[in-house]
XYZ file of C-alpha atoms in Angstrom:
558
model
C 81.063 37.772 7.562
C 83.759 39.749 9.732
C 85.158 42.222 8.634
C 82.376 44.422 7.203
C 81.627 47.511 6.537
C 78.088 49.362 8.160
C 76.454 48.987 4.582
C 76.801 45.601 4.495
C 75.420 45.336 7.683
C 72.629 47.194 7.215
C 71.882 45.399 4.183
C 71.890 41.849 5.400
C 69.518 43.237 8.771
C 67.277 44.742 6.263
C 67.132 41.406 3.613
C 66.780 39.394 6.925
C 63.527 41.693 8.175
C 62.294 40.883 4.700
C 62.708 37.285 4.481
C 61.089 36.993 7.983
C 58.147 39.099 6.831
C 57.835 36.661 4.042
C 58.419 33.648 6.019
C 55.989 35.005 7.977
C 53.203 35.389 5.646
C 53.914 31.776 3.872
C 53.628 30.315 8.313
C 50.052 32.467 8.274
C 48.821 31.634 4.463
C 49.644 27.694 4.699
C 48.115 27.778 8.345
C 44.960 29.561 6.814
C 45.390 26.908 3.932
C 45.520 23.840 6.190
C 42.629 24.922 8.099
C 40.441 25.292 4.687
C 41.521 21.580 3.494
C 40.535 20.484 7.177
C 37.350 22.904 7.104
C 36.355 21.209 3.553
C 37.536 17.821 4.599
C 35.514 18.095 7.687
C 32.376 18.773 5.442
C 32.857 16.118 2.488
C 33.603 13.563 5.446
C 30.469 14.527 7.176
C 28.394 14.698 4.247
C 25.067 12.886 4.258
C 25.788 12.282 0.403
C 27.769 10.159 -1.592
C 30.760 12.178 -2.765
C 33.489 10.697 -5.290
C 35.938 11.584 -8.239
C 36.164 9.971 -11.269
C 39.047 10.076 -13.543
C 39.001 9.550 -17.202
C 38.655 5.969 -17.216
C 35.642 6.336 -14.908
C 37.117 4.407 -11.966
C 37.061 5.704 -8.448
C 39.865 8.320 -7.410
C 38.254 9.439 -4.090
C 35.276 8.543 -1.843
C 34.251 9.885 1.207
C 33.077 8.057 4.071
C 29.269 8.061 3.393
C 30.212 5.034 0.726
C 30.976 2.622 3.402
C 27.824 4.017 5.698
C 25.146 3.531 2.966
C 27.002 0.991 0.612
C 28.951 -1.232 2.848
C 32.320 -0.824 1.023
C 35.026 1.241 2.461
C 38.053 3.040 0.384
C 40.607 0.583 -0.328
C 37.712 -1.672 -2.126
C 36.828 0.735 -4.224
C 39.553 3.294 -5.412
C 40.316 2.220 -8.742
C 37.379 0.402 -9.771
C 35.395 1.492 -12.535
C 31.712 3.406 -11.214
C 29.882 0.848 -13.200
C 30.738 -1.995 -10.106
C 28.578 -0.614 -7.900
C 25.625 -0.321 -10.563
C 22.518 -2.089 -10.780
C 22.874 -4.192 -13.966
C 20.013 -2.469 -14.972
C 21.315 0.977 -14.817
C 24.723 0.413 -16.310
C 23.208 2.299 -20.189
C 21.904 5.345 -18.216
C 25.176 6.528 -17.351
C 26.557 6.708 -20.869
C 26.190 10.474 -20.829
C 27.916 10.782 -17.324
C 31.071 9.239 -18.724
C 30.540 12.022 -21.989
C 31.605 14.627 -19.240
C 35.276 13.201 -19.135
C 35.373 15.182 -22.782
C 33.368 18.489 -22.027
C 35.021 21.497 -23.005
C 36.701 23.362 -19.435
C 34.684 25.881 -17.956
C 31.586 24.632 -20.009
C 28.543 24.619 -17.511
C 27.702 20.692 -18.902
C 26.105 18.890 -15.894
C 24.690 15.281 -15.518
C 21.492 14.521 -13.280
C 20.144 10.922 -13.169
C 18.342 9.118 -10.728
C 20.238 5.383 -9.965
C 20.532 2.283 -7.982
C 23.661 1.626 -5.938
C 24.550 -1.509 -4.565
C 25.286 -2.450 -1.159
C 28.159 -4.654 -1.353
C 27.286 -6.323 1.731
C 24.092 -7.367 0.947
C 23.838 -8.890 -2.457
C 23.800 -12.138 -1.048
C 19.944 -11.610 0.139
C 16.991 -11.610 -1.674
C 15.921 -8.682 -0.550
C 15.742 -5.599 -3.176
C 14.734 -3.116 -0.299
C 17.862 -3.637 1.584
C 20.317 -5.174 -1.249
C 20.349 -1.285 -3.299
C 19.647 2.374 -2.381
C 18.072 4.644 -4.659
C 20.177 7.975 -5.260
C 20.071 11.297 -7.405
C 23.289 11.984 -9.011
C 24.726 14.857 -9.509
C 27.863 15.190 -11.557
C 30.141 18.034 -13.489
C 33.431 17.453 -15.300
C 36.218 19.217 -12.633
C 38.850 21.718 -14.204
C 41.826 22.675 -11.944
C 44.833 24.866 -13.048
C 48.161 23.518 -13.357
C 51.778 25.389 -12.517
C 51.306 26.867 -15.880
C 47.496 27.850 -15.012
C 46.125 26.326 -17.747
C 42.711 24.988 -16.889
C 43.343 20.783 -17.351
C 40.595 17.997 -16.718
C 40.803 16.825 -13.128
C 37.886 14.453 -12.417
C 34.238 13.879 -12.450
C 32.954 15.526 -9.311
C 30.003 13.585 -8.590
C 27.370 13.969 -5.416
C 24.691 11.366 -4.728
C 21.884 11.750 -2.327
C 20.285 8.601 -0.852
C 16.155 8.883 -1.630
C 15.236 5.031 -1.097
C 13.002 6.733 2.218
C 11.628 8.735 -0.567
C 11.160 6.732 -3.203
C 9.663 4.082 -0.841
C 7.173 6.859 0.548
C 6.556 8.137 -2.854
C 5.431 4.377 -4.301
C 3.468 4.168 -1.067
C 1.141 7.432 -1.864
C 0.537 5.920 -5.516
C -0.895 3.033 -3.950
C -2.457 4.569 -1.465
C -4.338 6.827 -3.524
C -5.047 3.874 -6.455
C -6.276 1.641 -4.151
C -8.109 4.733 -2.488
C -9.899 5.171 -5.762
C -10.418 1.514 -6.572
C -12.463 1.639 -2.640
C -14.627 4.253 -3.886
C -15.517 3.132 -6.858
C -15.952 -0.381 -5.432
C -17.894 1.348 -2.748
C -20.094 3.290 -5.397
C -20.207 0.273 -7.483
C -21.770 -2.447 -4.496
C -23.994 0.260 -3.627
C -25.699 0.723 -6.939
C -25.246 -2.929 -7.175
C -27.775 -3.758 -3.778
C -30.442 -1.259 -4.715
C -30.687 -3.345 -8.588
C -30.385 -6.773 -6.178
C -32.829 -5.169 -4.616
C -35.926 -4.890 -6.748
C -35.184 -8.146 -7.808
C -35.237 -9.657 -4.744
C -38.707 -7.719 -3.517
C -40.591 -8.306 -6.622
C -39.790 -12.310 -6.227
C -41.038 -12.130 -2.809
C -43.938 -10.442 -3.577
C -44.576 -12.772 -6.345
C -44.160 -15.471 -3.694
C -46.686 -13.956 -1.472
C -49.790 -15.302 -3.819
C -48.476 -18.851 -4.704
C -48.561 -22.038 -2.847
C -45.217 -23.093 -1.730
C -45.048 -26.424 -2.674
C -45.782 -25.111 -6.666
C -42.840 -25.386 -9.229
C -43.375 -21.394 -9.173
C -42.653 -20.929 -5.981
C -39.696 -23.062 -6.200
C -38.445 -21.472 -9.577
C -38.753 -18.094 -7.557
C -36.337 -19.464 -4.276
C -33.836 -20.173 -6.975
C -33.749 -16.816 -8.064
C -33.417 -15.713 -4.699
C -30.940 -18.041 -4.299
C -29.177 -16.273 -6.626
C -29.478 -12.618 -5.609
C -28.073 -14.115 -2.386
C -24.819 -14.841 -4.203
C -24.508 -11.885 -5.758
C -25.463 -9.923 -2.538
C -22.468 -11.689 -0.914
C -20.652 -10.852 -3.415
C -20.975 -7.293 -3.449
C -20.499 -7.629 0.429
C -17.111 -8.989 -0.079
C -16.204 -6.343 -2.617
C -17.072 -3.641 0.224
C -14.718 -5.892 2.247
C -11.802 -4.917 0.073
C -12.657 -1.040 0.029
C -13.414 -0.478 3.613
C -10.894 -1.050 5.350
C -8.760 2.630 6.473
C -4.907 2.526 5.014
C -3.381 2.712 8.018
C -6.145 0.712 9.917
C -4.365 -2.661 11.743
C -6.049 -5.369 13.975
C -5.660 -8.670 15.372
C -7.297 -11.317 12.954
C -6.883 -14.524 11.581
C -5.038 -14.977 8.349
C -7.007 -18.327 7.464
C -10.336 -16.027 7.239
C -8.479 -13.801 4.701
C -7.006 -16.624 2.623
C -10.224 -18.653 1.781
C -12.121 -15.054 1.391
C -9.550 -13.954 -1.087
C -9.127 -16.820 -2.583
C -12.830 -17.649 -3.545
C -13.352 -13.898 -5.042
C -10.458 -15.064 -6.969
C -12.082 -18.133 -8.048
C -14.925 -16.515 -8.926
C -13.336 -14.685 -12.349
C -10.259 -17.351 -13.006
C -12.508 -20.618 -13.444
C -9.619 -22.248 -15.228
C -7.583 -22.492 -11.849
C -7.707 -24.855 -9.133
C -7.491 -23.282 -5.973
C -6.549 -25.705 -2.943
C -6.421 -25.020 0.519
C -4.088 -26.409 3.885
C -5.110 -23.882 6.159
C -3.979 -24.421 10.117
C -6.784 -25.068 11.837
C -5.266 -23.491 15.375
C -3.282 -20.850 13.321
C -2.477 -18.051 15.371
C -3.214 -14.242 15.098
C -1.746 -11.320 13.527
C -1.808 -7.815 13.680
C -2.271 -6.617 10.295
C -4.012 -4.065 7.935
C -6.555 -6.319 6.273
C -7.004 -4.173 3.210
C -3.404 -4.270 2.589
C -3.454 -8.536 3.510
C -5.630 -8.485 0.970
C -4.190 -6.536 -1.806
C -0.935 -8.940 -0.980
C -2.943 -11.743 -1.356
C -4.604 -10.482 -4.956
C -1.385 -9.671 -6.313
C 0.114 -12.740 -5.820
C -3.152 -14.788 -7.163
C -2.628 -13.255 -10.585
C 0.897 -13.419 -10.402
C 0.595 -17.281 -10.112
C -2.395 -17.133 -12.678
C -0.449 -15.397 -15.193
C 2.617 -17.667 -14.707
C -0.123 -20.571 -15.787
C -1.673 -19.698 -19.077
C -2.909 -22.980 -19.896
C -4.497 -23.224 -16.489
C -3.228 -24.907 -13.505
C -3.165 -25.457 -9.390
C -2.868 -22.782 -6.726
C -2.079 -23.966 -3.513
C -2.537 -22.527 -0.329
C -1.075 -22.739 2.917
C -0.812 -21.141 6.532
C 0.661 -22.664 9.401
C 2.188 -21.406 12.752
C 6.045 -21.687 12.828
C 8.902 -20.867 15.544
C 11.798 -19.028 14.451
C 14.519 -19.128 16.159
C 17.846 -16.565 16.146
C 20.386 -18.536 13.936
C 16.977 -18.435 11.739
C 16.798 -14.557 11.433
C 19.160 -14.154 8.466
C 18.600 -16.693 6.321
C 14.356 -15.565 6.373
C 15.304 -11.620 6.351
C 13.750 -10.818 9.569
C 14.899 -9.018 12.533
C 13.173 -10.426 16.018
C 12.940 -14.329 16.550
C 9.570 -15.653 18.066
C 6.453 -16.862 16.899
C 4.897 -16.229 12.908
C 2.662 -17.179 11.179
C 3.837 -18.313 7.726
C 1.453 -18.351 4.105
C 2.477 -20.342 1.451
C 0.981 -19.846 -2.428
C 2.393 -22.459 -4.748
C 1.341 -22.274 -8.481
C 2.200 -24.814 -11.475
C 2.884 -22.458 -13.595
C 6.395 -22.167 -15.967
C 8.625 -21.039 -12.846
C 11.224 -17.746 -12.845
C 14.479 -17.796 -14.409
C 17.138 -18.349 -12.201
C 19.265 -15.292 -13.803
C 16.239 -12.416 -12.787
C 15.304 -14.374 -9.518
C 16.543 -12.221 -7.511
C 15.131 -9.162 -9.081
C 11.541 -9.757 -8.762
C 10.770 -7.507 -5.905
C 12.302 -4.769 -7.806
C 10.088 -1.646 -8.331
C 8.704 -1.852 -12.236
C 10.746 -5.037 -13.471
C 8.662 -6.752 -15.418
C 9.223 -9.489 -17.428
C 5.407 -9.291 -19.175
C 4.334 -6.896 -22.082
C 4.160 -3.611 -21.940
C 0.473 -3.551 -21.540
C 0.428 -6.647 -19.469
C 1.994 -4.998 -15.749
C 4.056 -2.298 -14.537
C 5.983 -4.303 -12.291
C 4.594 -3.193 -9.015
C 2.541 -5.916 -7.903
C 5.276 -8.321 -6.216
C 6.928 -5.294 -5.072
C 3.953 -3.249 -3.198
C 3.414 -7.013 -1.685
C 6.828 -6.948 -0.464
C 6.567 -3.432 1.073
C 3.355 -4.437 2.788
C 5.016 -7.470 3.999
C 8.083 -5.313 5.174
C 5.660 -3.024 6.639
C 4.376 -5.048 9.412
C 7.775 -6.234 10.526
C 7.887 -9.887 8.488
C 9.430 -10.675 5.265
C 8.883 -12.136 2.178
C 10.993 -14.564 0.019
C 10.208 -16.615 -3.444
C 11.255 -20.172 -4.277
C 10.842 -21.572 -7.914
C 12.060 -23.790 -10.417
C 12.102 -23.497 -13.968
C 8.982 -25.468 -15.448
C 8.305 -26.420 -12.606
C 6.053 -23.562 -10.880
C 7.187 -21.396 -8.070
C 6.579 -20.956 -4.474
C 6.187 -17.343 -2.472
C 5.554 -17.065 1.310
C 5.925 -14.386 3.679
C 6.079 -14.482 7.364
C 4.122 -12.224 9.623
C 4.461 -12.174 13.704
C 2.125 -14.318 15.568
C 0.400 -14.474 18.499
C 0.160 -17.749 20.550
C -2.468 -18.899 22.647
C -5.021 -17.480 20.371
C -6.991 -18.526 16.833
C -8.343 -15.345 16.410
C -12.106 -14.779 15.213
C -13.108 -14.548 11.790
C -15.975 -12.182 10.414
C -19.321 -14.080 10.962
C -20.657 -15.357 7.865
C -24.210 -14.147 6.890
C -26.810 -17.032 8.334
C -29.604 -18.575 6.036
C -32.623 -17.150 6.871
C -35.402 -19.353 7.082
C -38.266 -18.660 4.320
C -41.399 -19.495 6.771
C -43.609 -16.635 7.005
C -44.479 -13.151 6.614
C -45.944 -10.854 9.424
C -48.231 -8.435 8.728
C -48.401 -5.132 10.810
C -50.020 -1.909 10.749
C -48.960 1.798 11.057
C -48.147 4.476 8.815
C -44.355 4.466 7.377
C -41.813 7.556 5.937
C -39.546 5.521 3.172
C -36.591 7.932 2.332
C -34.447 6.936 -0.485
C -32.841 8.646 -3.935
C -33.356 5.286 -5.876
C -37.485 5.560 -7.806
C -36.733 1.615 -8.284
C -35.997 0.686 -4.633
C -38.918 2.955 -3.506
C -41.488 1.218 -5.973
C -40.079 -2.111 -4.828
C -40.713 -1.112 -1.378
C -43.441 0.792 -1.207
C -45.582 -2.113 -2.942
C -43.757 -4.610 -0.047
C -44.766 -2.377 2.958
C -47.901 -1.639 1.396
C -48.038 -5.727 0.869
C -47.535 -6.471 4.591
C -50.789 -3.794 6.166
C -48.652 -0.308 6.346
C -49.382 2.953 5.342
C -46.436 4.253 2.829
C -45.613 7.623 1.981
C -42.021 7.762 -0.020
C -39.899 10.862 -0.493
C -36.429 10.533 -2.421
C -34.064 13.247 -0.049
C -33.184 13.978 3.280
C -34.718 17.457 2.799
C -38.531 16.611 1.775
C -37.953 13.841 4.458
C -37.720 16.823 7.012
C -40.573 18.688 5.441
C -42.767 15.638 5.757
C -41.677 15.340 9.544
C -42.488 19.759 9.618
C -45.682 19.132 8.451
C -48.518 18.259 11.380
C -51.312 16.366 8.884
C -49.357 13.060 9.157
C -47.253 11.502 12.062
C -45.108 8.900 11.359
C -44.529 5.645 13.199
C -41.718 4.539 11.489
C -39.190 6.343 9.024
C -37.012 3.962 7.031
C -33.941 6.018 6.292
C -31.662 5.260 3.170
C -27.898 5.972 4.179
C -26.202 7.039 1.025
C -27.974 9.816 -0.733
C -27.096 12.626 -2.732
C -26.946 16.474 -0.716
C -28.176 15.400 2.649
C -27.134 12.182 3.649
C -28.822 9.703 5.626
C -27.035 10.483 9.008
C -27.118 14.025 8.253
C -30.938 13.612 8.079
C -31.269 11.087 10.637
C -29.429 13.906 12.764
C -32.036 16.511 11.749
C -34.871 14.063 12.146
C -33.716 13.336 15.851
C -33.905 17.313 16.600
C -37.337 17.839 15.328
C -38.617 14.662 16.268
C -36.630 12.954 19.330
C -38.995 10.295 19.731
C -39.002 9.191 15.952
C -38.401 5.440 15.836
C -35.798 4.945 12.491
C -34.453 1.900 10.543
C -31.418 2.546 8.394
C -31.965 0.907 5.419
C -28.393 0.725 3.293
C -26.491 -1.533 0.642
C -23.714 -0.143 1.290
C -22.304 -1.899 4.493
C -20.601 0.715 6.632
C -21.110 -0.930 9.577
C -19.033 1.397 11.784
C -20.974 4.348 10.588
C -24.541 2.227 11.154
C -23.104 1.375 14.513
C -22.693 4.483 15.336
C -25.950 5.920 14.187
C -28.025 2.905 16.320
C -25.429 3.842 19.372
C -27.071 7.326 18.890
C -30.014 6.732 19.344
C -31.328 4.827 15.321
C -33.621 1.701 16.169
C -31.963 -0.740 14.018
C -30.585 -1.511 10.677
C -31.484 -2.956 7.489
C -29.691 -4.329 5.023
C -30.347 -4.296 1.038
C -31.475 -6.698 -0.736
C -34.102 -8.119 1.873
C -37.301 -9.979 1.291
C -40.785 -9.799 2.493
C -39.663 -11.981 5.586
C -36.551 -10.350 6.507
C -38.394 -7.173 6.503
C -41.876 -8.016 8.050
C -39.607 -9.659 10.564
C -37.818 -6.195 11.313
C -40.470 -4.125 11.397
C -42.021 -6.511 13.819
C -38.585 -5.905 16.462
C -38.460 -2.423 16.194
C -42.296 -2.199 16.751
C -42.215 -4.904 19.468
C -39.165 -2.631 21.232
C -40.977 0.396 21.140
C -43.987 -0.875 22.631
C -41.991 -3.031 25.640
C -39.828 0.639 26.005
C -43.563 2.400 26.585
C-alpha cells in the first residue's frame, strides 16, 4: 500500500513468490489426488467382483456397479439396507463372524472368508435356483482410516465378492461325472461277471435238454428256467444300458423308449409302487444324452418313491407341446417352438409350500442325514438346463406332487427306439464239424462250452488268455477253423488278440463271444475284418445256429 519503503516491497514480492510456490504445489498434489480417486474409482467400477462397505450396523454404505450387473439391484435400492437382504435365508447364521469384524481391534490382521449365496433381486419370482442366486467367495476386513487427529477410527467393512456359480456349477458337474463314471464301471464289471454265471446256467439246461423228449414235464421244467435266465440276461443288458453311454455323448431318440425302460428297472426293486404310463404315441424326438435322460429319470423315481412310504401311484407322461413366446417366461425357457414335455406325478405327502421353491437347491434336503445329500433334484435340473429346456415342480400338500421338464422337439419325426431282443424259437440244434480255439479267462464258461461244442460234432481245444491263444495259432500241429474269442479278459484283451490273431493268421475266421455288450467296440471289430458276434448267455440253438452262418459264409466266400 503506497507509500512504502523498498523493504516492504521486497517483502510482500518475496511472501507472494512463496504463496504461489505453495499454491502451486496444493494445484499439482490435488490434481495428482483427483487422478488417484478417478484411477481407483475407475478400477472398483470396473471390477468383475462385488465390492461394498459396511458400517457398524452392517447395512450398505457403498456398492459398486458389479451389484446391479450380477444381482439386479442398483445403488439407491440398496445403500442403507442391512447385508443380510440380499442373503439366502439359508446363509443368514454364517455371517455371524463377518459382523464380529465391526469390533476388531485397528490394525489387527482379522479377516473373514466364507463362501455365500446372493440373491438376484430380479429373479426371485422364478423357480429357478440356477438363475434366482449366484454363488460368491467373500472376502472381508474391518477398514481403519485416520481422522484430523490421525487416530486410526473404524471406517467400514471392506468386503470383495467373487461370483463362482460357473464354478461351482462345473465343480458339481465333475462329481457326477466321475460318480456316475464309477457306478458305469462297476455296472459294467458287474453285468459282465453276471452273463458268464447266466451263462453256465443257461448251457448246462440246454444240454440237459438235448437227451429228453420235448413234450416231457423235464423238458418243460428246463424252458422255464431258461425262461428265466432270459430275464435276468435282459436285465443285465439294461444295466449296461445305463453305463454305456459317453458323458458328453447326445443323439436324436425318442423319450417314450427311455421312460418305459426306466421305469420298468424301477419297478423291478420298488414292487410296492404302481407305475402307470400315457406315453404319446407320435411323440417327437430329442437330442439328448441318454445316460444323463436316464439318471434324470432315476432320480426323480425315488424322489416320488420316497415321498410315498406307504406305497402309492407313479404316473407317467410325455406328450408333444407348442410353446409359444408370451409362454417363454412363465416355463423358464429361452427359444419358443416345439418340446417335448414328461410328466411324473406321485401320490405321495406333497412339498411344503414354504421350501417349494428351494428344491432345486444344491444339498437341501429335507430327509435324514443318511437318507440324501440333496443332489438328486438338483443334478436333474442341471441336466435339464443342460440341453436348453427347463424344469419346474407342482405339488400340493397331501396331496402328491407333480415335476416335468421340457426338452426341444423335433416335428415330423417319432424317432426309433432300441430294438428289443426277439424270442428265439427253441426248434432244433445243428450239428457241424471242424476243430474250434475257445479263448476265455472264465474255467466255468469254458467247461460250459467246451461240453456244448463238443455236444454239437466239434473238435474243442480251450485256452483262458489272449497270449496262449497266440501260441496255439504259432504252433503248426493244429489249424483252427474257428476261434471263438472272449472280449473282456485280463492282460491281453480280446481285440488286442483278435488284432494279433489277424497278423499271424489273416484268414482266421473269429466269433466274438462277450457278455458285456459293447456293441460299438464289436462293431468295429466285425467292420475289421471279425466274422460275427456272440452274445452270452446263449443256448445250444443260438449257438449251433451261429456256427452254422459263419461256416456257411466262409464256404459261399471260397
Amino acid at each position: 500500500k503506497k507509500p512504502f519503503d523498498s523493504s516492504e516491497l521486497i517483502k510482500s514480492v518475496h511472501d507472494f513468490l512463496i504463496r504461489k510456490e505453495i499454491m502451486e504445489k496444493h494445484r499439482l498434489a490435488s490434481a495428482k489426488l483427483a487422478a488417484t480417486r478417478k484411477q481407483y474409482q475407475y478400477m472398483v467400477d470396473h471390477s468383475v467382483d462385488l465390492i461394498s462397505i459396511l458400517n457398524q450396523h452392517h447395512c450398505f454404505t457403498y456398492i459398486n456397479p458389479q451389484f446391479e450387473h450380477l444381482l439386479g439391484v442398483d445403488n439407491s435400492e440398496l445403500i442403507g439396507q442391512p447385508f443380510s437382504k440380499i442373503l439366502h435365508p439359508d446363509d443368514i447364521q454364517k455371517v455371524s463372524q463377518l459382523y464380529e469384524l465391526s469390533h476388531a481391534v485397528p490394525a489387527s490382521d482379522t479377516e473373514f472368508n466364507i463362501r455365500l449365496r446372493l440373491k438376484k433381486i430380479n429373479k426371485q419370482s422364478v423357480q429357478d435356483w440356477f438363475d434366482a442366486y449366484a454363488v460368491v467367495e467373500l472376502r472381508a476386513v474391518a477398514m481403519y482410516l485416520p481422522d484430523l487427529q490421525q487416530k486410526e477410527r473404524f471406517a467400514g467393512i471392506y468386503c470383495t465378492a467373487k461370483d463362482i456359480t460357473l464354478q461351482v456349477t462345473m465343480e458339481d458337474q465333475l462329481r457326477q461325472s466321475q460318480k456316475m463314471e464309477a457306478i458305469g464301471t462297476l455296472a459294467g464289471g458287474i453285468a459282465h461277471d453276471f452273463n458268464n454265471i447266466l451263462m453256465g446256467i443257461q448251457g448246462y439246461s440246454s444240454l440237459l435238454k438235448t437227451g429228453l423228449d420235448p413234450d416231457s414235464k423235464e423238458f418243460q421244467r428246463i424252458n422255464r428256467i431258461e425262461d428265466y435266465i432270459q430275464s435276468g440276461a435282459q436285465l443285465a443288458g439294461q444295466l449296461l444300458g445305463f453305463a454305456q453311454k459317453g458323458l458328453n455323448e447326445t443323439e436324436l431318440i425318442n423319450l417314450n423308449h427311455l421312460l418305459a425302460l426306466s421305469a420298468e428297472m424301477f419297478g423291478r426293486t420298488k414292487k410296492d409302487i404302481l407305475i402307470r404310463q400315457s406315453l404319446a404315441p407320435d411323440l417327437w424326438q430329442t437330442r439328448v444324452n441318454e445316460g444323463q435322460m436316464k439318471q434324470v429319470l432315476m432320480n426323480l423315481f425315488v424322489n416320488a418313491w420316497q415321498a410315498m412310504p406307504d406305497g402309492g401311484t407313479i404316473h407317467i407322461r410325455s406328450e408333444n407341446v407348442r410353446v409359444d413366446l408370451d409362454q417363454l417366461e412363465s416355463l423358464s425357457l429361452i427359444n419358443e417352438g416345439n418340446y417335448v414335455k414328461v410328466t411324473v406325478t406321485d401320490t405321495g405327502v406333497g412339498i411344503d409350500t414354504d421350501i417349494i421353491d428351494q428344491i432345486f437347491e444344491p444339498f437341501f434336503t429335507t430327509k435324514a442325514r443318511d437318507r440324501g445329500t440333496g443332489l438328486g433334484l438338483a443334478t436333474a435340473y442341471g441336466i435339464i438346463k443342460g440341453h436348453n429346456g427347463s424344469f419346474q415342480v407342482v405339488s400340493t400338500p397331501g396331496s402328491g406332487s407333480s415335476f416335468f421338464f421340457y426338452l426341444p422337439g423335433e416335428n415330423g419325426s417319432t424317432g426309433h427306439p432300441a430294438a428289443e431282443p426277439v424270442p428265439h424259437d427253441h426248434e432244433c440244434i445243428i450239428s457241424g464239424k471242424g476243430s474250434i480255439l475257445l479263448v476265455d479267462d472264465e474255467p466255468g464258461v469254458i467247461d460250459v462250452c467246451s461240453e456244448m461244442l463238443t455236444t454239437l460234432g466239434y473238435q474243442v481245444m480251450a485256452v483262458n488268455s489272449g497270449p496262449k491263444a497266440l501260441q496255439a495259432i504259432r504252433s503248426e500241429v493244429q489249424c483252427f477253423d474257428l476261434i471263438i474269442l472272449d472280449l473282456v479278459m485280463p492282460g491281453m484283451d480280446g481285440r488286442q488278440t483278435f488284432e494279433r490273431i489277424k497278423q499271424l493268421r489273416p484268414s482266421a475266421k473269429v466269433l466274438i463271444c462277450s457278455g458285456y455288450n459293447k456293441r460299438e467296440e464289436i462293431e468295429a471289430m466285425v467292420a475289421n475284418g471279425c466274422d460275427d458276434y456272440l452274445l452270452k448267455p446263449f443256448d445250444m440253438v443260438v449257438l449251433s445256429e451261429k456256427l452254422q452262418s459263419v461256416f456257411k459264409d466262409a464256404s459261399q466266400l471260397n
